[in-house]
Short mmCIF file of C-alpha atoms in Angstrom, two decimals:
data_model
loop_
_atom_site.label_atom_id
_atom_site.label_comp_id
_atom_site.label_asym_id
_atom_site.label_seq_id
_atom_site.Cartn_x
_atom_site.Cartn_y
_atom_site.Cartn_z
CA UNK A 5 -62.58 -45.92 -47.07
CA UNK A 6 -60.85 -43.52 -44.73
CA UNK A 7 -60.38 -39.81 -44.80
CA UNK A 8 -56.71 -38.22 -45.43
CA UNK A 9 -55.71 -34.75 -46.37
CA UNK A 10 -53.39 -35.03 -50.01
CA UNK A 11 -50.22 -34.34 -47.64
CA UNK A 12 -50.95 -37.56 -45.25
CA UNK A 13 -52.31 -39.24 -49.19
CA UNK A 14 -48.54 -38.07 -50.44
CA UNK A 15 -46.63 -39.50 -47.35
CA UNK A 16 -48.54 -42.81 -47.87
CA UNK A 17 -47.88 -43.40 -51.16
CA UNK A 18 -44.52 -42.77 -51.40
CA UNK A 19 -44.02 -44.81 -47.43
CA UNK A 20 -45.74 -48.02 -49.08
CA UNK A 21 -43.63 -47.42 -51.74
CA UNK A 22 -40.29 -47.35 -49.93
CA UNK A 23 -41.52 -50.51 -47.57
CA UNK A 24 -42.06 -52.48 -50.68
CA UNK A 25 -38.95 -51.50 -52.98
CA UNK A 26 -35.60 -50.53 -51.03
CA UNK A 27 -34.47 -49.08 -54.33
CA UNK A 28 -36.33 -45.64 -53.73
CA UNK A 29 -35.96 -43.05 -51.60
CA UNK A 30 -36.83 -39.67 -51.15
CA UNK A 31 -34.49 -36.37 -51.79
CA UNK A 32 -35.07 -32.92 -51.84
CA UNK A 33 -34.80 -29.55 -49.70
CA UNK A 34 -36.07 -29.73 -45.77
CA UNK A 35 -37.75 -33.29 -46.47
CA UNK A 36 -36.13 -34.98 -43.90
CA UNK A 37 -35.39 -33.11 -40.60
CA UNK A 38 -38.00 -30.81 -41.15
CA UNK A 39 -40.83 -33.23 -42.68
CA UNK A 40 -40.99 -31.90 -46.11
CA UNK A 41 -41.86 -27.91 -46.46
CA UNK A 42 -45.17 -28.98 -46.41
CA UNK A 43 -45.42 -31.66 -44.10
CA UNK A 44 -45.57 -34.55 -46.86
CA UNK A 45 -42.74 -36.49 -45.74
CA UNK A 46 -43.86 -36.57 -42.23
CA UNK A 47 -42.22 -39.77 -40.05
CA UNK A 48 -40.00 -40.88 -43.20
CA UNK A 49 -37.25 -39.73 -42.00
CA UNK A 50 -37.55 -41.67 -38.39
CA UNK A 51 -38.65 -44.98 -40.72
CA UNK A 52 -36.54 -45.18 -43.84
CA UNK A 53 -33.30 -43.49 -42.10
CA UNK A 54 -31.18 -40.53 -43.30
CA UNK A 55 -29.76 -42.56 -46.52
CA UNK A 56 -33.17 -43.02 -48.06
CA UNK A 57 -34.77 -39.59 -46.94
CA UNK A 58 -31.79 -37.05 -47.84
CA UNK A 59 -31.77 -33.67 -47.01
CA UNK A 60 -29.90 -31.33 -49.45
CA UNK A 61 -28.51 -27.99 -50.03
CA UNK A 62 -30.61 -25.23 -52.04
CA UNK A 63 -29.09 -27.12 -55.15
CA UNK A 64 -31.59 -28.03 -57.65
CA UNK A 65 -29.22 -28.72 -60.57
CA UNK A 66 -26.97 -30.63 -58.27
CA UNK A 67 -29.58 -33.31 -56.18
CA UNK A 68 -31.90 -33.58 -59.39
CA UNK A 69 -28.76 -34.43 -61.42
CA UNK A 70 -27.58 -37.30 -58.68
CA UNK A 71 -31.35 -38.41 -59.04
CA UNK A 72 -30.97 -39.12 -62.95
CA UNK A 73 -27.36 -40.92 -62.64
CA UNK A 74 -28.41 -42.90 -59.72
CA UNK A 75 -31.60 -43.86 -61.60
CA UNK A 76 -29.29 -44.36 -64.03
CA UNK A 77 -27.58 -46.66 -61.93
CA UNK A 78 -30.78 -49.02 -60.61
CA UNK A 79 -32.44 -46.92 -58.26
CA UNK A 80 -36.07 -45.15 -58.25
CA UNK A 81 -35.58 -41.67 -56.74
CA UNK A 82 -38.35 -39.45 -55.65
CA UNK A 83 -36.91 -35.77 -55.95
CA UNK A 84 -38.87 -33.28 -54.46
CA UNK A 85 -38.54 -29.69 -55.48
CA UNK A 86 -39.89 -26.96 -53.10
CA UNK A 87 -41.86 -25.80 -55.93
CA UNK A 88 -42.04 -26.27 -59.87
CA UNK A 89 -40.82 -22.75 -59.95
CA UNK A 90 -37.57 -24.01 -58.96
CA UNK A 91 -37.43 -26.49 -60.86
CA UNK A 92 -36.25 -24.27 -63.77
CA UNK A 93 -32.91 -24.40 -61.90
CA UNK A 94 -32.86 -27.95 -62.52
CA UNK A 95 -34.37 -28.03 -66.04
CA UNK A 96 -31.10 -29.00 -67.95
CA UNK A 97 -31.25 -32.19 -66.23
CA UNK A 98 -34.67 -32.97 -66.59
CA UNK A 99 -34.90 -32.10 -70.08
CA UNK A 100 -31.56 -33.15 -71.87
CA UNK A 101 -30.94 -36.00 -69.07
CA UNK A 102 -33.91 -37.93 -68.08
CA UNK A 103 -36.44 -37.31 -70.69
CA UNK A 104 -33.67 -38.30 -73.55
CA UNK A 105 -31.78 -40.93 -71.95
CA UNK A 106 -33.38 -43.81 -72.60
CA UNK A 107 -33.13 -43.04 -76.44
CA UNK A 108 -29.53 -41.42 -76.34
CA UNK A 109 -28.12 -44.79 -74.95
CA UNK A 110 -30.30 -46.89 -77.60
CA UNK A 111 -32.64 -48.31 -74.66
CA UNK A 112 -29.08 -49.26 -72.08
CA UNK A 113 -30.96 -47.04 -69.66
CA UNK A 114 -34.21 -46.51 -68.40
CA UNK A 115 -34.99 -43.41 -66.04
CA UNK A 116 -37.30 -44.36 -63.65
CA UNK A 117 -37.72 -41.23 -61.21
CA UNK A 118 -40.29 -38.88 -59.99
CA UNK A 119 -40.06 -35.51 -59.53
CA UNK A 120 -42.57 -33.90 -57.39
CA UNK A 121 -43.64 -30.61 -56.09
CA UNK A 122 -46.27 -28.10 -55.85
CA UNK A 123 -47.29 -26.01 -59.07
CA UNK A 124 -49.23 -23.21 -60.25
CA UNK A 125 -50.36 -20.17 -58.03
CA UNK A 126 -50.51 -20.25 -54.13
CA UNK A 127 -51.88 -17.14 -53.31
CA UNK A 128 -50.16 -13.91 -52.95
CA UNK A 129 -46.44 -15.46 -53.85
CA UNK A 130 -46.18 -13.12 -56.74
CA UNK A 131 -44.79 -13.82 -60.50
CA UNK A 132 -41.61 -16.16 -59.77
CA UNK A 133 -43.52 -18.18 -57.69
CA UNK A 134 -46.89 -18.30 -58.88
CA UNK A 135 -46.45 -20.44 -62.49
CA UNK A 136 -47.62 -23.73 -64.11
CA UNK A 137 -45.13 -25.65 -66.35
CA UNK A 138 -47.67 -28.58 -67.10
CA UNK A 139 -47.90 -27.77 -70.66
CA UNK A 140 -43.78 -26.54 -70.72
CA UNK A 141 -43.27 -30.18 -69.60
CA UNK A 142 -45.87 -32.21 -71.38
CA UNK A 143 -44.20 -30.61 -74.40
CA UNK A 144 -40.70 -32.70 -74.13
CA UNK A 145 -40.95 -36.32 -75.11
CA UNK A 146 -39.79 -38.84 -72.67
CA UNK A 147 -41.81 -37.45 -69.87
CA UNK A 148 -45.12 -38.25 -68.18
CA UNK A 149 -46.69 -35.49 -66.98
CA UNK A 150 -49.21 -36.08 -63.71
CA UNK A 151 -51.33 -33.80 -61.86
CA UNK A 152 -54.12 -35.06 -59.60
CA UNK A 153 -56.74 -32.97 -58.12
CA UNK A 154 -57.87 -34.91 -54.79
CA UNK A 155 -56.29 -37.11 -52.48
CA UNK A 156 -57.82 -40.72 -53.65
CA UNK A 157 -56.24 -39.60 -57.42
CA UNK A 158 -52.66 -38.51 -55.78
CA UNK A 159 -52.45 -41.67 -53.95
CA UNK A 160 -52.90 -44.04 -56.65
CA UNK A 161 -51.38 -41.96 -59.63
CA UNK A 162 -48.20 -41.31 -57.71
CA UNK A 163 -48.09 -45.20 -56.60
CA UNK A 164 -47.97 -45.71 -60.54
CA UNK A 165 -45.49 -42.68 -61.07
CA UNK A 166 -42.97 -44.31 -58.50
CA UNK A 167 -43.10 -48.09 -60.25
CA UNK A 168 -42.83 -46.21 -63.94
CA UNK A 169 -39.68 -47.02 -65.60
CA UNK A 170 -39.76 -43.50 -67.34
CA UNK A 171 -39.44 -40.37 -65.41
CA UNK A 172 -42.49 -38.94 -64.03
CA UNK A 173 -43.34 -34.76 -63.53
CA UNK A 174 -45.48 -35.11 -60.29
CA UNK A 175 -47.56 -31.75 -59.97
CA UNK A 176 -49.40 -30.96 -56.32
CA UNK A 177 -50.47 -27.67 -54.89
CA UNK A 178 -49.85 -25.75 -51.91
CA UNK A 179 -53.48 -25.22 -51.87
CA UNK A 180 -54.39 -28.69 -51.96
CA UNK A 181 -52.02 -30.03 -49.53
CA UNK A 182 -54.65 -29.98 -46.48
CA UNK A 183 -57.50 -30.49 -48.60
CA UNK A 184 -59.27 -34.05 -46.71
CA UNK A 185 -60.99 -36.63 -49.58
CA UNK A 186 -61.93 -40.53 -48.66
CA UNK A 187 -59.23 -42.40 -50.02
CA UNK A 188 -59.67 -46.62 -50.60
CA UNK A 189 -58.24 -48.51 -47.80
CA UNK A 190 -55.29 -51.06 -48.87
CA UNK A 191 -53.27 -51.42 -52.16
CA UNK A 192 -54.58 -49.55 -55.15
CA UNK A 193 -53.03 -47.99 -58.51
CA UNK A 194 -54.54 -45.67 -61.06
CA UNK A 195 -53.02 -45.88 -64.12
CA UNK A 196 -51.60 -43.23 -65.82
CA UNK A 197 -53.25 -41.48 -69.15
CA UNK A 198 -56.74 -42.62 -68.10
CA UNK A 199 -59.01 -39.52 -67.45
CA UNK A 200 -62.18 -39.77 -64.84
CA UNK A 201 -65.30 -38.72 -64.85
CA UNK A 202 -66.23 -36.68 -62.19
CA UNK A 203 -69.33 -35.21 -62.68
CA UNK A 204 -71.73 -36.66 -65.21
CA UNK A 205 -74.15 -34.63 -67.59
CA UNK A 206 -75.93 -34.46 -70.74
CA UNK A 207 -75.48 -30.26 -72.01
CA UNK A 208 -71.63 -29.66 -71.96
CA UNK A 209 -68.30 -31.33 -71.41
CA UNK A 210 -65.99 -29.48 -69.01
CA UNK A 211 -62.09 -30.37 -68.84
CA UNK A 212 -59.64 -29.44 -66.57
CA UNK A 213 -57.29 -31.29 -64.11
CA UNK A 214 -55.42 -30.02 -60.63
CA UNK A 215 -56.79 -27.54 -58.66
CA UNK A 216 -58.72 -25.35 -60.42
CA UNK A 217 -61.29 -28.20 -61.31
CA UNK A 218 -62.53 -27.20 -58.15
CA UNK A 219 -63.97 -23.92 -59.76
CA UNK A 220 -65.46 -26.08 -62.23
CA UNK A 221 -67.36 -28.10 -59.69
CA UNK A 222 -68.76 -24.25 -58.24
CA UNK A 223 -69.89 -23.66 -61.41
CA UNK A 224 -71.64 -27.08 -61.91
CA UNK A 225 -73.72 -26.70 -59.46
CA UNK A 226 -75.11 -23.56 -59.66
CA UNK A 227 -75.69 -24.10 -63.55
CA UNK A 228 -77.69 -27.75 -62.32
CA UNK A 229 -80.62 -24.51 -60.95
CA UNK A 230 -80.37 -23.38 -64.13
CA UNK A 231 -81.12 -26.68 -65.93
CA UNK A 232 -77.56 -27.39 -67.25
CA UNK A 233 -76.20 -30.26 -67.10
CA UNK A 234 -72.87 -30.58 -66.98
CA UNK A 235 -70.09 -33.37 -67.09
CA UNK A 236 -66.97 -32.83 -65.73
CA UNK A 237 -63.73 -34.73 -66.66
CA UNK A 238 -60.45 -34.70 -65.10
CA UNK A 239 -57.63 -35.43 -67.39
CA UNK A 240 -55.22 -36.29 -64.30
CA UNK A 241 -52.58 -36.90 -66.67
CA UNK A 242 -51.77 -34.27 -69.44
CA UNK A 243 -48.75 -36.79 -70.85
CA UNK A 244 -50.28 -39.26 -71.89
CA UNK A 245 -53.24 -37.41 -71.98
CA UNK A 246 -56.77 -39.30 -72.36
CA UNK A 247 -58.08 -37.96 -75.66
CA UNK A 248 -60.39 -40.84 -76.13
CA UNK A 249 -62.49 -40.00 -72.82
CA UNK A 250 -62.53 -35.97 -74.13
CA UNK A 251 -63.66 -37.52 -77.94
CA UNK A 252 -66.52 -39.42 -76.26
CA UNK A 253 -68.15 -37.14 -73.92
CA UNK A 254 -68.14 -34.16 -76.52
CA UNK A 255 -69.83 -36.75 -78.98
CA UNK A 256 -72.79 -36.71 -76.66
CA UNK A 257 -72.62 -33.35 -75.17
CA UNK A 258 -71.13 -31.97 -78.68
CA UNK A 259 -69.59 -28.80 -76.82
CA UNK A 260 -66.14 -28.20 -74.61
CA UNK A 261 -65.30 -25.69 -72.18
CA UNK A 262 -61.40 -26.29 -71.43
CA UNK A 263 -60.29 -25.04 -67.50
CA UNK A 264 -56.81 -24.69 -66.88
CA UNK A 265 -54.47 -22.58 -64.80
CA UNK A 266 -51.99 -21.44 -67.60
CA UNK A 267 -51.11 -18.55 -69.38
CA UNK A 268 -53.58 -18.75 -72.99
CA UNK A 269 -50.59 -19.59 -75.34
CA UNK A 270 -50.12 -22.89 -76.18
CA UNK A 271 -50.90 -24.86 -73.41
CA UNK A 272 -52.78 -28.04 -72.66
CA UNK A 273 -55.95 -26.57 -73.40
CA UNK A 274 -54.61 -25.83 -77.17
CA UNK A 275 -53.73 -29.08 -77.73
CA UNK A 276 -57.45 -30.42 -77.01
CA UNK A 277 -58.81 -27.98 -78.86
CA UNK A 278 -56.87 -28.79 -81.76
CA UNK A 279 -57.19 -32.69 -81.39
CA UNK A 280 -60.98 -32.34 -80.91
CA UNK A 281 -61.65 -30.16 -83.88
CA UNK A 282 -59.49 -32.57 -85.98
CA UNK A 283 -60.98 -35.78 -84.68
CA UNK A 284 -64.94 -35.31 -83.97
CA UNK A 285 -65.13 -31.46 -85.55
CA UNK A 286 -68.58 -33.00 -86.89
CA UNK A 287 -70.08 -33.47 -83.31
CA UNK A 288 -69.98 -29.84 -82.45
CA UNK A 289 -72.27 -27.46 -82.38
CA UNK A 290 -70.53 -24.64 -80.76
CA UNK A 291 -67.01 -23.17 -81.02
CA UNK A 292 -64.51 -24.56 -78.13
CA UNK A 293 -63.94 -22.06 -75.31
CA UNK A 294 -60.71 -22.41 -72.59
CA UNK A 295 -60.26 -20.60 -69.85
CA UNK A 296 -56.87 -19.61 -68.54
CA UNK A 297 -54.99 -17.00 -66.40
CA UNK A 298 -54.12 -12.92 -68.00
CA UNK A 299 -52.05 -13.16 -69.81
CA UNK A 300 -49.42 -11.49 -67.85
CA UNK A 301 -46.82 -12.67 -64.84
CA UNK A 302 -48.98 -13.08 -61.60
CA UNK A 303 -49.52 -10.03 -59.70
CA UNK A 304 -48.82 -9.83 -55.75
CA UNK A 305 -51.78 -7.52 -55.31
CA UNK A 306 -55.00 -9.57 -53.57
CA UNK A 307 -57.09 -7.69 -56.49
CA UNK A 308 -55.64 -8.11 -59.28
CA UNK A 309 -54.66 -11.83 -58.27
CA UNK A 310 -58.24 -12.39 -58.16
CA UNK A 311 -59.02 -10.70 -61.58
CA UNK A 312 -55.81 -12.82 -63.10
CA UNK A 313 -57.16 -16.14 -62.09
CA UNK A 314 -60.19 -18.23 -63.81
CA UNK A 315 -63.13 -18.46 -61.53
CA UNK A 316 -66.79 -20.30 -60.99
CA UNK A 317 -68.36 -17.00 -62.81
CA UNK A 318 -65.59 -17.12 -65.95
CA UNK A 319 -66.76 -21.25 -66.49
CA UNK A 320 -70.16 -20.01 -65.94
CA UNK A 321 -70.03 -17.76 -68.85
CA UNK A 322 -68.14 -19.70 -71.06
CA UNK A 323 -70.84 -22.57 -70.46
CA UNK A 324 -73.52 -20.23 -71.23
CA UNK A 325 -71.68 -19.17 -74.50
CA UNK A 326 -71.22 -22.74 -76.08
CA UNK A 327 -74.75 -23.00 -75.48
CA UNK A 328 -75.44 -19.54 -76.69
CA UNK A 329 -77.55 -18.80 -73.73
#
């Protein structure tokens, strides 16, 4: 094992990547000359050349559209967006080109391309910047929809995003991006739609994915001095999402807290509730509780940021409620 932050885990991935398959390259705003905005294309540039690691205008509609007809075409572009936020420039392409393609041309054309970017809240960006489209994406067929929460996981899931012949929604995090994790030495893949286990336990099942699993793990431990045992899953894929790892934890812990960074209507954490209570309704023995953000655009105010946010103490409670402590 070594020890990389998810930036230098990024910059490997999609490096090996590029060494092994000439058909894929990297494009995107300030990831050549500059490194990537966030220092995730570091040295790609001086490797791979300016025709495989392109620098573009603020265009998002324009590069993410020559990324679908060149995929179109035989090649496996990585498009990054500065952030998911503006990605909503580009969203006529993603939705009506690359997610329908393959079916609109009766299977002539596959899509295989990645788009990748940070997501969710970064601090005090305020409302335009500060949203998570996992479960606006998840929603469309034709895509996958990836978000790891640790180096190791962004490594091998975006490895498996990059050689996927349909196109991939690759979700990071500002806040993750110098976060350090062991990561396996050599070739590895995860593949995607298979959920891990991060925490085991025996009292309640806790799900959540990205980077707010990491107030999960808070709240973990200080409920093990309590006695509760808790076991943690991370979906790291919501499209295809794991339902059969969700179904068989709750079956022996027979209750689920749901942690995700979304606004409360109908995202990911709606969906497992629904497919739980449908499938193994039987097992519980407590109502389903998810957390999620206000319900409200992200404020710019420190405060109220913090208030808008699910923390350690909001998993805390909702533990204690499904096990009507």
């Amino acid at each position: 094992m070594k020890t990389l932050q998810f930036r230098e885990a990024i910059q490997e991935a999609m490096s090996e990547e590029m060494r092994r398959d000439e058909s894929i390259y990297l494009m995107g705003e300030e990831v050549a000359e500059y490194n990537g905005a966030y220092k995730a294309s570091k040295g790609m540039l001086d490797e791979f050349g300016p025709k495989r690691v392109i620098d573009t205008p603020i265009s998002e509609m324009g590069f993410s559209g020559i990324g679908v007809g060149s995929a179109m075409n035989g090649n496996r572009p990585i498009i990054e967006f500065m952030t998911f936020n503006f990605s909503l420039v580009a969203i006529d392409q993603i939705i009506n080109n690359a997610a329908k393609m393959r079916q609109m041309s009766g299977g002539q054309f596959n899509i295989p391309i990645v788009f990748r970017g940070p997501t969710a809240s970064a601090g005090q960006l305020a409302a335009t910047h500060s949203q998570a489209f996992e479960s606006w994406y998840a929603n469309c067929p034709g895509l996958k929809v990836v978000v790891p929460s640790n180096p190791a996981d962004a490594k091998g899931l975006l490895k498996s995003s990059i050689r996927d012949n349909d196109p991939v929604i690759f979700m990071e995090s500002e806040q993750m991006y110098g976060d350090k994790a062991e990561v396996p030495e050599g070739e590895y893949l995860i593949p995607l739609g298979v959920a891990d286990i991060k925490r085991k336990g025996k009292d309640v099942t806790i799900v959540s994915f990205g980077k707010i699993i990491k107030e999960a793990y808070k709240a973990a431990d200080k409920l093990a001095e309590e006695g509760i045992e808790c076991e943690i899953i991370d979906l790291r894929t919501v499209r295809p999402l794991d339902y059969e790892a969700v179904f068989e934890s709750v079956k022996k812990t027979n209750r689920l807290v749901i942690l995700e960074e979304a606004w409360p209507f109908g995202n990911v954490a709606t969906e497992i509730t629904y497919q739980v209570q449908n499938k193994i309704f039987d097992y519980l023995d407590a109502p389903i509780v998810k957390i999620n953000t206000a319900d409200t655009p992200a404020p710019f105010s420190p405060n109220l940021l913090e208030e808008w946010l699910p923390n350690s103490e909001d998993v805390i409670k909702a533990v204690k409620k499904v096990m009507y402590k």
